[in-house]
Short mmCIF file of C-alpha atoms in Angstrom, two decimals:
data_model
loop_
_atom_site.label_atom_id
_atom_site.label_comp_id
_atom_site.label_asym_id
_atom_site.label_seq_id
_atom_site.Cartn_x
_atom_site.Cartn_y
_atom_site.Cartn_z
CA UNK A 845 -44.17 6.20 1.85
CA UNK A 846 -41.78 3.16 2.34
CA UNK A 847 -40.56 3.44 -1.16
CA UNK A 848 -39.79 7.15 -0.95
CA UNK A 849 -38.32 6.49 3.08
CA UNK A 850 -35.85 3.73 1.51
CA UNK A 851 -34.53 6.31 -1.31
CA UNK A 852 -33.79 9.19 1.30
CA UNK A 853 -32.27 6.67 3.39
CA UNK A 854 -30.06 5.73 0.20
CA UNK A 855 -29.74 9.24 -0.65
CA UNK A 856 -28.32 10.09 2.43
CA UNK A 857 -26.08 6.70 2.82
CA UNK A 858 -24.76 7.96 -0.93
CA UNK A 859 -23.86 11.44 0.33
CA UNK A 860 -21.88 10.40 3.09
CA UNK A 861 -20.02 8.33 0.76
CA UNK A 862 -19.22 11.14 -1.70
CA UNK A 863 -18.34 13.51 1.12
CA UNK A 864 -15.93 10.67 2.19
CA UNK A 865 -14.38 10.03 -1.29
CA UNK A 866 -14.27 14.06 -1.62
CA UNK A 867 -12.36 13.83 1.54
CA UNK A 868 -9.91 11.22 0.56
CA UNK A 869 -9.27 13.05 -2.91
CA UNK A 870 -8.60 16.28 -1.51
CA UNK A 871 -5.98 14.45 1.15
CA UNK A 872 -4.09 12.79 -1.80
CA UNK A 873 -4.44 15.52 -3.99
CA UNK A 874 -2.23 17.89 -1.10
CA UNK A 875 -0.06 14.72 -0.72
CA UNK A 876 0.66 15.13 -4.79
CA UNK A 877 1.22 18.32 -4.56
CA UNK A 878 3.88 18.73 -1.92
CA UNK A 879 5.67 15.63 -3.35
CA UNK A 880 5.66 17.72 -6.84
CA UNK A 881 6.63 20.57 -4.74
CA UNK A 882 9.69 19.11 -3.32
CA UNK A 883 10.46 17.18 -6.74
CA UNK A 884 10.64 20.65 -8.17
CA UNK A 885 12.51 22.38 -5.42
CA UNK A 886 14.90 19.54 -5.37
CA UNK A 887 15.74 19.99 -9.02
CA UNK A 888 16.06 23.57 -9.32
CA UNK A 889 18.85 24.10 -6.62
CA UNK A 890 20.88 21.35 -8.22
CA UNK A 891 20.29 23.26 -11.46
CA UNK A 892 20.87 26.24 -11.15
CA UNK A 893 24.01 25.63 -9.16
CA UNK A 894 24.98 23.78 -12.20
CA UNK A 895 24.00 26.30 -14.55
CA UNK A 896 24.53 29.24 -12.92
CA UNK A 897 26.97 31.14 -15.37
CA UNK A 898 24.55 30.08 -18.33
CA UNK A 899 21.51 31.60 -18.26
CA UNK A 900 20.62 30.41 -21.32
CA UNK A 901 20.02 27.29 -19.69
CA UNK A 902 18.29 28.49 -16.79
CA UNK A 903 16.04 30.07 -19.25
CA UNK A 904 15.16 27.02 -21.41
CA UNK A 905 14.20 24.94 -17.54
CA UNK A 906 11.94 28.47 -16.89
CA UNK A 907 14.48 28.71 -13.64
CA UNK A 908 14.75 32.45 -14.60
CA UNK A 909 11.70 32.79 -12.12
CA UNK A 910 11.24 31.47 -8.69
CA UNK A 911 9.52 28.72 -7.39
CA UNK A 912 6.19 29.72 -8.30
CA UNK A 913 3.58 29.64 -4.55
CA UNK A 914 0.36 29.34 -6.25
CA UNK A 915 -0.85 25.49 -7.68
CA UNK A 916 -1.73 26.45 -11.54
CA UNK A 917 1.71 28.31 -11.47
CA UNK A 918 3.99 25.42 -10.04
CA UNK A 919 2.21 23.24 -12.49
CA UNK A 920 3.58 25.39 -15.27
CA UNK A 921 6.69 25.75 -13.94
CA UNK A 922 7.06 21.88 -13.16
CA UNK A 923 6.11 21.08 -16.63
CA UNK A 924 8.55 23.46 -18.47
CA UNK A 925 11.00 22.52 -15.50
CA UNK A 926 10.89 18.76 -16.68
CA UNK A 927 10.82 19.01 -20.39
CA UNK A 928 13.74 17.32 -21.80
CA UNK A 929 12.56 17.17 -25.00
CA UNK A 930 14.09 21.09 -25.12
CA UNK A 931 17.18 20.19 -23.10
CA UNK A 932 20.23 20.70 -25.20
CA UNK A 933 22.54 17.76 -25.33
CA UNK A 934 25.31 19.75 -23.09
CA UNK A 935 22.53 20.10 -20.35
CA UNK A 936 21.31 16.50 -20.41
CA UNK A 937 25.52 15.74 -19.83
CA UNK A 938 25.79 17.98 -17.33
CA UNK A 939 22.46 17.26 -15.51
CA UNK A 940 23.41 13.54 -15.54
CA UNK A 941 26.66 14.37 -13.90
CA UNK A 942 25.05 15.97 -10.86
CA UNK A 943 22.29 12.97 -10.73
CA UNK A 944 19.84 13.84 -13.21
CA UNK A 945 20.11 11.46 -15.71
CA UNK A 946 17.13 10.85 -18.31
CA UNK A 947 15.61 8.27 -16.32
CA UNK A 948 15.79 10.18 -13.00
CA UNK A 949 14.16 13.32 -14.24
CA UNK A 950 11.83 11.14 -16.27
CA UNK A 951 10.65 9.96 -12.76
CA UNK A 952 10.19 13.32 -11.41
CA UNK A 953 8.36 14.61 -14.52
CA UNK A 954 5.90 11.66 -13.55
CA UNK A 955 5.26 13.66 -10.64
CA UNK A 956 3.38 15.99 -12.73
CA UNK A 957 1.31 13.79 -14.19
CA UNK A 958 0.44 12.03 -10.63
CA UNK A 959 -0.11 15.42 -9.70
CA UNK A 960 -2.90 16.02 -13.07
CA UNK A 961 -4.87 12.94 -12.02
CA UNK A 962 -4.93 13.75 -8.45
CA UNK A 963 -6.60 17.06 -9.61
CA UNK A 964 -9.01 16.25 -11.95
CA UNK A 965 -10.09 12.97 -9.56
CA UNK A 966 -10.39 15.52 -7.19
CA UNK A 967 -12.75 17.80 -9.06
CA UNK A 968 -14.59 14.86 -10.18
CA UNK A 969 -15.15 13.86 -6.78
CA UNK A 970 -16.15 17.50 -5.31
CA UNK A 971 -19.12 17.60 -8.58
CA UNK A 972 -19.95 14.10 -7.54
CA UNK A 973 -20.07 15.18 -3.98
CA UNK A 974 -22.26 18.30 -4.68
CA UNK A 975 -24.45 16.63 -7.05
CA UNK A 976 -25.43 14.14 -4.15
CA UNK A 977 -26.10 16.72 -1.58
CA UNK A 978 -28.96 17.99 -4.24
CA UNK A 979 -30.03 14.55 -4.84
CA UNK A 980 -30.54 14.09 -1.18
CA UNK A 981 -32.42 17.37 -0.72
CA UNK A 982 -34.63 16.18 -3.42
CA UNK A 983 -35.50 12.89 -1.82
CA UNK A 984 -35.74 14.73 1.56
CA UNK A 985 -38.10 17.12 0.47
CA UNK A 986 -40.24 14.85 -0.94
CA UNK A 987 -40.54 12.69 1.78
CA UNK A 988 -41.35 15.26 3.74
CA UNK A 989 -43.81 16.29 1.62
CA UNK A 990 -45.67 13.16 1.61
CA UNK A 991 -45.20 12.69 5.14
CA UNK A 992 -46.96 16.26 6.08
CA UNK A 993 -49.39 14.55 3.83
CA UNK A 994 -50.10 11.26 5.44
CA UNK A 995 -49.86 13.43 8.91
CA UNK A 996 -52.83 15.79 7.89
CA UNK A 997 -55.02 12.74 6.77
CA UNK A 998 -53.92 10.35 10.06
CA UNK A 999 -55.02 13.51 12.47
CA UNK A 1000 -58.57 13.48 10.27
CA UNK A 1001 -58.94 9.77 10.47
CA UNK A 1002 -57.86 8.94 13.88
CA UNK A 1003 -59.37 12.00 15.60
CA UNK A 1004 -59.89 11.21 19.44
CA UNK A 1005 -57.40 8.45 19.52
CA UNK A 1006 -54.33 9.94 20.65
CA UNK A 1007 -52.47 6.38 21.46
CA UNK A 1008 -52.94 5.40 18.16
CA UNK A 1009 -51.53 8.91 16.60
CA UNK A 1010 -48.66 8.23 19.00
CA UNK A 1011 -47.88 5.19 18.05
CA UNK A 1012 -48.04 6.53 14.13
CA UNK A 1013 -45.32 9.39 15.58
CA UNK A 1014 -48.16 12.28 14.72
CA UNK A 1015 -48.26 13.77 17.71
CA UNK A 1016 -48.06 17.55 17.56
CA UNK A 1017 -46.68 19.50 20.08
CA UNK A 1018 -50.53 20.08 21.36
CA UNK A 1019 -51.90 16.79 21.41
CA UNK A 1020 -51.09 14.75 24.62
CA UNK A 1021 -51.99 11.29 25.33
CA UNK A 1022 -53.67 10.06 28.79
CA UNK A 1023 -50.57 9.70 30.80
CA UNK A 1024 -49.32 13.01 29.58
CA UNK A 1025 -52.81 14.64 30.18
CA UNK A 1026 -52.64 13.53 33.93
CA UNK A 1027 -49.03 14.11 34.26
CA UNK A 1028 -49.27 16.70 36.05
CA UNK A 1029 -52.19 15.48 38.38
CA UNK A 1030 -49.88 13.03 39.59
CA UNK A 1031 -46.59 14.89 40.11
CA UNK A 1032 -48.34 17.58 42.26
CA UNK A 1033 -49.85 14.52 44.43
CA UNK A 1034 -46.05 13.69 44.45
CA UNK A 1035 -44.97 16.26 45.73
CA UNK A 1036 -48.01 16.80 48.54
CA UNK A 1037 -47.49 13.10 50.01
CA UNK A 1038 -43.63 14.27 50.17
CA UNK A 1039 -44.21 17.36 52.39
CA UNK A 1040 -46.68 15.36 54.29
CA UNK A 1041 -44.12 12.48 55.15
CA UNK A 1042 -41.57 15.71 56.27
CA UNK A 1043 -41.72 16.12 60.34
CA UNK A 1044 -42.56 19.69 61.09
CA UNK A 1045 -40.24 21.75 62.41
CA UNK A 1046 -40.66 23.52 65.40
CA UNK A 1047 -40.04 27.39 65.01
CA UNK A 1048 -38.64 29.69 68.11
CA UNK A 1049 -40.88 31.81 69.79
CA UNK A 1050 -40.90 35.49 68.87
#
Protein backbone atom coordinates (compact mmCIF):
# COMPACT_ATOMS: atom_id res chain seq x y z
CA UNK A 1 0.00 0.00 0.00
CA UNK A 2 2.92 2.45 0.80
CA UNK A 3 4.79 1.35 -2.22
CA UNK A 4 1.87 1.81 -4.60
CA UNK A 5 0.82 5.41 -2.42
CA UNK A 6 4.56 6.69 -3.13
CA UNK A 7 4.24 5.91 -7.08
CA UNK A 8 0.80 7.81 -7.44
CA UNK A 9 2.24 10.46 -5.45
CA UNK A 10 5.23 10.44 -8.10
CA UNK A 11 2.87 9.93 -10.81
CA UNK A 12 1.05 12.82 -10.07
CA UNK A 13 4.27 15.11 -9.04
CA UNK A 14 5.48 13.88 -12.85
CA UNK A 15 2.27 15.07 -14.49
CA UNK A 16 2.31 18.37 -13.16
CA UNK A 17 5.68 18.66 -14.43
CA UNK A 18 4.85 17.65 -18.02
CA UNK A 19 1.75 19.83 -18.02
CA UNK A 20 4.23 22.62 -16.97
CA UNK A 21 6.93 21.87 -19.63
CA UNK A 22 3.82 21.46 -22.19
CA UNK A 23 2.99 24.87 -21.04
CA UNK A 24 6.31 26.47 -21.45
CA UNK A 25 6.72 24.81 -25.03
CA UNK A 26 3.58 25.93 -26.33
CA UNK A 27 4.49 29.74 -24.95
CA UNK A 28 7.86 29.66 -26.86
CA UNK A 29 6.62 27.89 -29.63
CA UNK A 30 3.87 31.18 -30.29
CA UNK A 31 6.89 33.40 -29.36
CA UNK A 32 8.79 31.56 -32.56
CA UNK A 33 6.23 31.89 -34.53
CA UNK A 34 5.34 35.56 -34.46
CA UNK A 35 9.10 36.40 -34.53
CA UNK A 36 9.13 34.18 -37.94
CA UNK A 37 6.02 35.98 -38.73
CA UNK A 38 7.38 39.39 -38.57
CA UNK A 39 10.89 38.16 -40.05
CA UNK A 40 8.82 37.20 -43.04
CA UNK A 41 6.56 40.18 -43.24
CA UNK A 42 9.54 42.36 -42.83
CA UNK A 43 11.23 40.85 -45.85
CA UNK A 44 8.55 40.67 -48.24
CA UNK A 45 7.55 44.46 -48.27
CA UNK A 46 11.18 45.37 -48.78
CA UNK A 47 11.07 42.84 -51.62
CA UNK A 48 8.64 43.27 -53.43
CA UNK A 49 9.05 47.01 -53.44
CA UNK A 50 12.35 46.15 -54.82
CA UNK A 51 11.19 43.79 -57.25
CA UNK A 52 8.12 44.95 -58.16
CA UNK A 53 8.49 45.33 -62.07
CA UNK A 54 10.14 41.72 -62.10
CA UNK A 55 7.99 39.20 -61.35
CA UNK A 56 10.25 36.78 -62.16
CA UNK A 57 11.81 37.49 -59.03
CA UNK A 58 8.89 37.71 -56.97
CA UNK A 59 8.18 34.32 -58.27
CA UNK A 60 11.50 32.58 -57.45
CA UNK A 61 11.00 34.24 -53.30
CA UNK A 62 7.14 32.53 -53.73
CA UNK A 63 6.05 36.46 -53.11
CA UNK A 64 3.54 35.83 -55.99
CA UNK A 65 1.16 34.80 -53.02
CA UNK A 66 0.39 36.54 -49.85
CA UNK A 67 1.50 36.13 -46.56
CA UNK A 68 0.19 32.83 -45.98
CA UNK A 69 -2.36 32.93 -42.19
CA UNK A 70 -2.19 29.37 -41.44
CA UNK A 71 1.33 27.84 -39.53
CA UNK A 72 2.22 24.80 -42.08
CA UNK A 73 1.64 27.47 -44.88
CA UNK A 74 3.95 30.37 -43.50
CA UNK A 75 6.45 27.67 -42.90
CA UNK A 76 6.47 26.97 -46.61
CA UNK A 77 6.39 30.24 -47.58
CA UNK A 78 9.28 31.29 -45.07
CA UNK A 79 11.40 28.55 -46.33
CA UNK A 80 11.06 29.25 -50.13
CA UNK A 81 11.05 33.05 -48.96
CA UNK A 82 14.68 32.55 -47.51
CA UNK A 83 16.31 30.30 -49.98
CA UNK A 84 19.23 31.96 -51.43
CA UNK A 85 20.62 29.15 -52.78
CA UNK A 86 17.90 30.00 -55.88
CA UNK A 87 18.51 33.75 -55.68
CA UNK A 88 20.01 34.94 -58.90
CA UNK A 89 23.14 36.95 -58.49
CA UNK A 90 21.18 40.35 -59.64
CA UNK A 91 18.74 39.68 -56.66
CA UNK A 92 21.36 38.94 -54.01
CA UNK A 93 22.90 42.73 -55.39
CA UNK A 94 19.90 44.24 -55.20
CA UNK A 95 18.63 42.68 -51.92
CA UNK A 96 21.95 43.72 -50.31
CA UNK A 97 21.37 47.23 -51.41
CA UNK A 98 18.09 47.60 -49.55
CA UNK A 99 19.70 45.68 -46.33
CA UNK A 100 19.52 42.18 -47.14
CA UNK A 101 22.80 41.12 -47.52
CA UNK A 102 23.75 37.24 -47.28
CA UNK A 103 24.42 37.38 -43.75
CA UNK A 104 21.26 39.33 -42.82
CA UNK A 105 18.85 37.04 -44.55
CA UNK A 106 20.98 34.14 -43.40
CA UNK A 107 19.85 35.33 -39.88
CA UNK A 108 16.30 35.50 -40.70
CA UNK A 109 16.28 32.10 -42.47
CA UNK A 110 17.51 30.91 -38.89
CA UNK A 111 14.24 31.94 -37.84
CA UNK A 112 12.83 29.03 -39.52
CA UNK A 113 14.77 26.67 -38.13
CA UNK A 114 14.18 28.19 -34.41
CA UNK A 115 10.79 28.03 -35.46
CA UNK A 116 11.18 23.77 -36.50
CA UNK A 117 12.62 23.03 -33.06
CA UNK A 118 10.16 25.01 -31.22
CA UNK A 119 7.56 22.73 -32.98
CA UNK A 120 8.70 19.48 -32.76
CA UNK A 121 9.88 20.26 -28.80
CA UNK A 122 6.52 21.21 -28.59
CA UNK A 123 4.92 18.04 -29.86
CA UNK A 124 7.35 16.12 -27.94
CA UNK A 125 6.32 17.74 -24.91
CA UNK A 126 2.32 17.52 -25.53
CA UNK A 127 3.03 13.20 -26.13
CA UNK A 128 5.13 13.41 -23.05
CA UNK A 129 2.43 15.31 -21.33
CA UNK A 130 -0.39 12.90 -22.42
CA UNK A 131 1.53 9.87 -21.84
CA UNK A 132 1.84 10.98 -18.07
CA UNK A 133 -1.75 11.74 -17.55
CA UNK A 134 -2.27 7.78 -18.49
CA UNK A 135 0.54 6.83 -16.35
CA UNK A 136 -1.06 8.60 -13.50
CA UNK A 137 -4.50 7.10 -14.10
CA UNK A 138 -2.82 3.83 -13.99
CA UNK A 139 -1.17 4.32 -10.65
CA UNK A 140 -4.43 5.97 -9.42
CA UNK A 141 -6.51 3.24 -10.26
CA UNK A 142 -4.57 0.86 -8.75
CA UNK A 143 -4.24 2.38 -5.63
CA UNK A 144 -7.55 2.67 -5.43
CA UNK A 145 -8.04 -0.63 -6.09
CA UNK A 146 -6.00 -1.89 -3.35
CA UNK A 147 -7.25 0.60 -1.07
CA UNK A 148 -11.14 -0.55 -1.59
CA UNK A 149 -9.31 -3.69 -0.79
CA UNK A 150 -7.62 -3.07 2.47
CA UNK A 151 -11.07 -1.01 3.32
CA UNK A 152 -13.34 -4.18 2.86
CA UNK A 153 -10.90 -6.37 5.03
CA UNK A 154 -10.27 -3.37 7.91
CA UNK A 155 -14.38 -3.08 8.22
CA UNK A 156 -14.27 -7.24 8.67
CA UNK A 157 -11.44 -7.13 11.11
CA UNK A 158 -12.15 -4.19 13.20
CA UNK A 159 -15.95 -4.64 13.33
CA UNK A 160 -17.36 -2.75 16.50
CA UNK A 161 -14.44 -0.48 16.83
CA UNK A 162 -15.35 2.54 15.12
CA UNK A 163 -12.31 4.79 16.70
CA UNK A 164 -10.00 2.56 15.40
CA UNK A 165 -11.68 2.51 11.67
CA UNK A 166 -11.51 6.28 12.10
CA UNK A 167 -8.33 6.58 12.82
CA UNK A 168 -7.51 4.05 9.64
CA UNK A 169 -9.80 6.88 7.52
CA UNK A 170 -12.54 3.86 6.80
CA UNK A 171 -15.28 5.42 7.91
CA UNK A 172 -18.24 5.20 5.56
CA UNK A 173 -20.71 7.64 5.33
CA UNK A 174 -22.91 5.24 7.82
CA UNK A 175 -20.64 4.42 10.44
CA UNK A 176 -20.35 7.11 13.22
CA UNK A 177 -18.13 7.07 16.12
CA UNK A 178 -19.33 7.84 19.90
CA UNK A 179 -19.15 11.54 19.77
CA UNK A 180 -20.90 11.59 16.46
CA UNK A 181 -23.53 8.99 17.72
CA UNK A 182 -24.44 11.42 20.65
CA UNK A 183 -24.05 14.47 18.67
CA UNK A 184 -27.13 15.13 18.46
CA UNK A 185 -28.12 14.24 22.15
CA UNK A 186 -26.07 17.01 23.12
CA UNK A 187 -26.92 19.81 20.69
CA UNK A 188 -30.69 19.45 21.43
CA UNK A 189 -29.70 19.75 25.34
CA UNK A 190 -27.94 22.89 23.86
CA UNK A 191 -30.38 24.31 22.65
CA UNK A 192 -33.09 23.47 25.71
CA UNK A 193 -30.65 25.04 28.49
CA UNK A 194 -30.59 28.15 25.92
CA UNK A 195 -34.39 28.74 25.88
CA UNK A 196 -34.40 28.02 29.51
CA UNK A 197 -31.75 30.82 30.37
CA UNK A 198 -34.22 33.28 27.92
CA UNK A 199 -36.63 35.51 30.36
CA UNK A 200 -40.17 35.00 29.24
CA UNK A 201 -41.85 37.48 27.70
CA UNK A 202 -44.91 38.76 28.81
CA UNK A 203 -47.71 38.74 26.04
CA UNK A 204 -50.74 41.51 25.98
CA UNK A 205 -53.95 40.53 27.01
CA UNK A 206 -56.50 39.68 24.33
Amino acid sequence: GQSLCSSAEAGLTHAAAQRGAKKMATAHLREALARLRQSCADFSKVARAVFADDPASLSVLGLDHPLPARQPDLLRYARTLFNTAAYTPAMRTELSEHGYDDAKIARERSKVSEFEFALANCVQCAGAAKQARQDQALLLERLDKWMSKFMRIARVALAGKPQLLEKLGTLSRNDKTEAQRQAPAKAAATRQQKRMAQPEVLRPAA
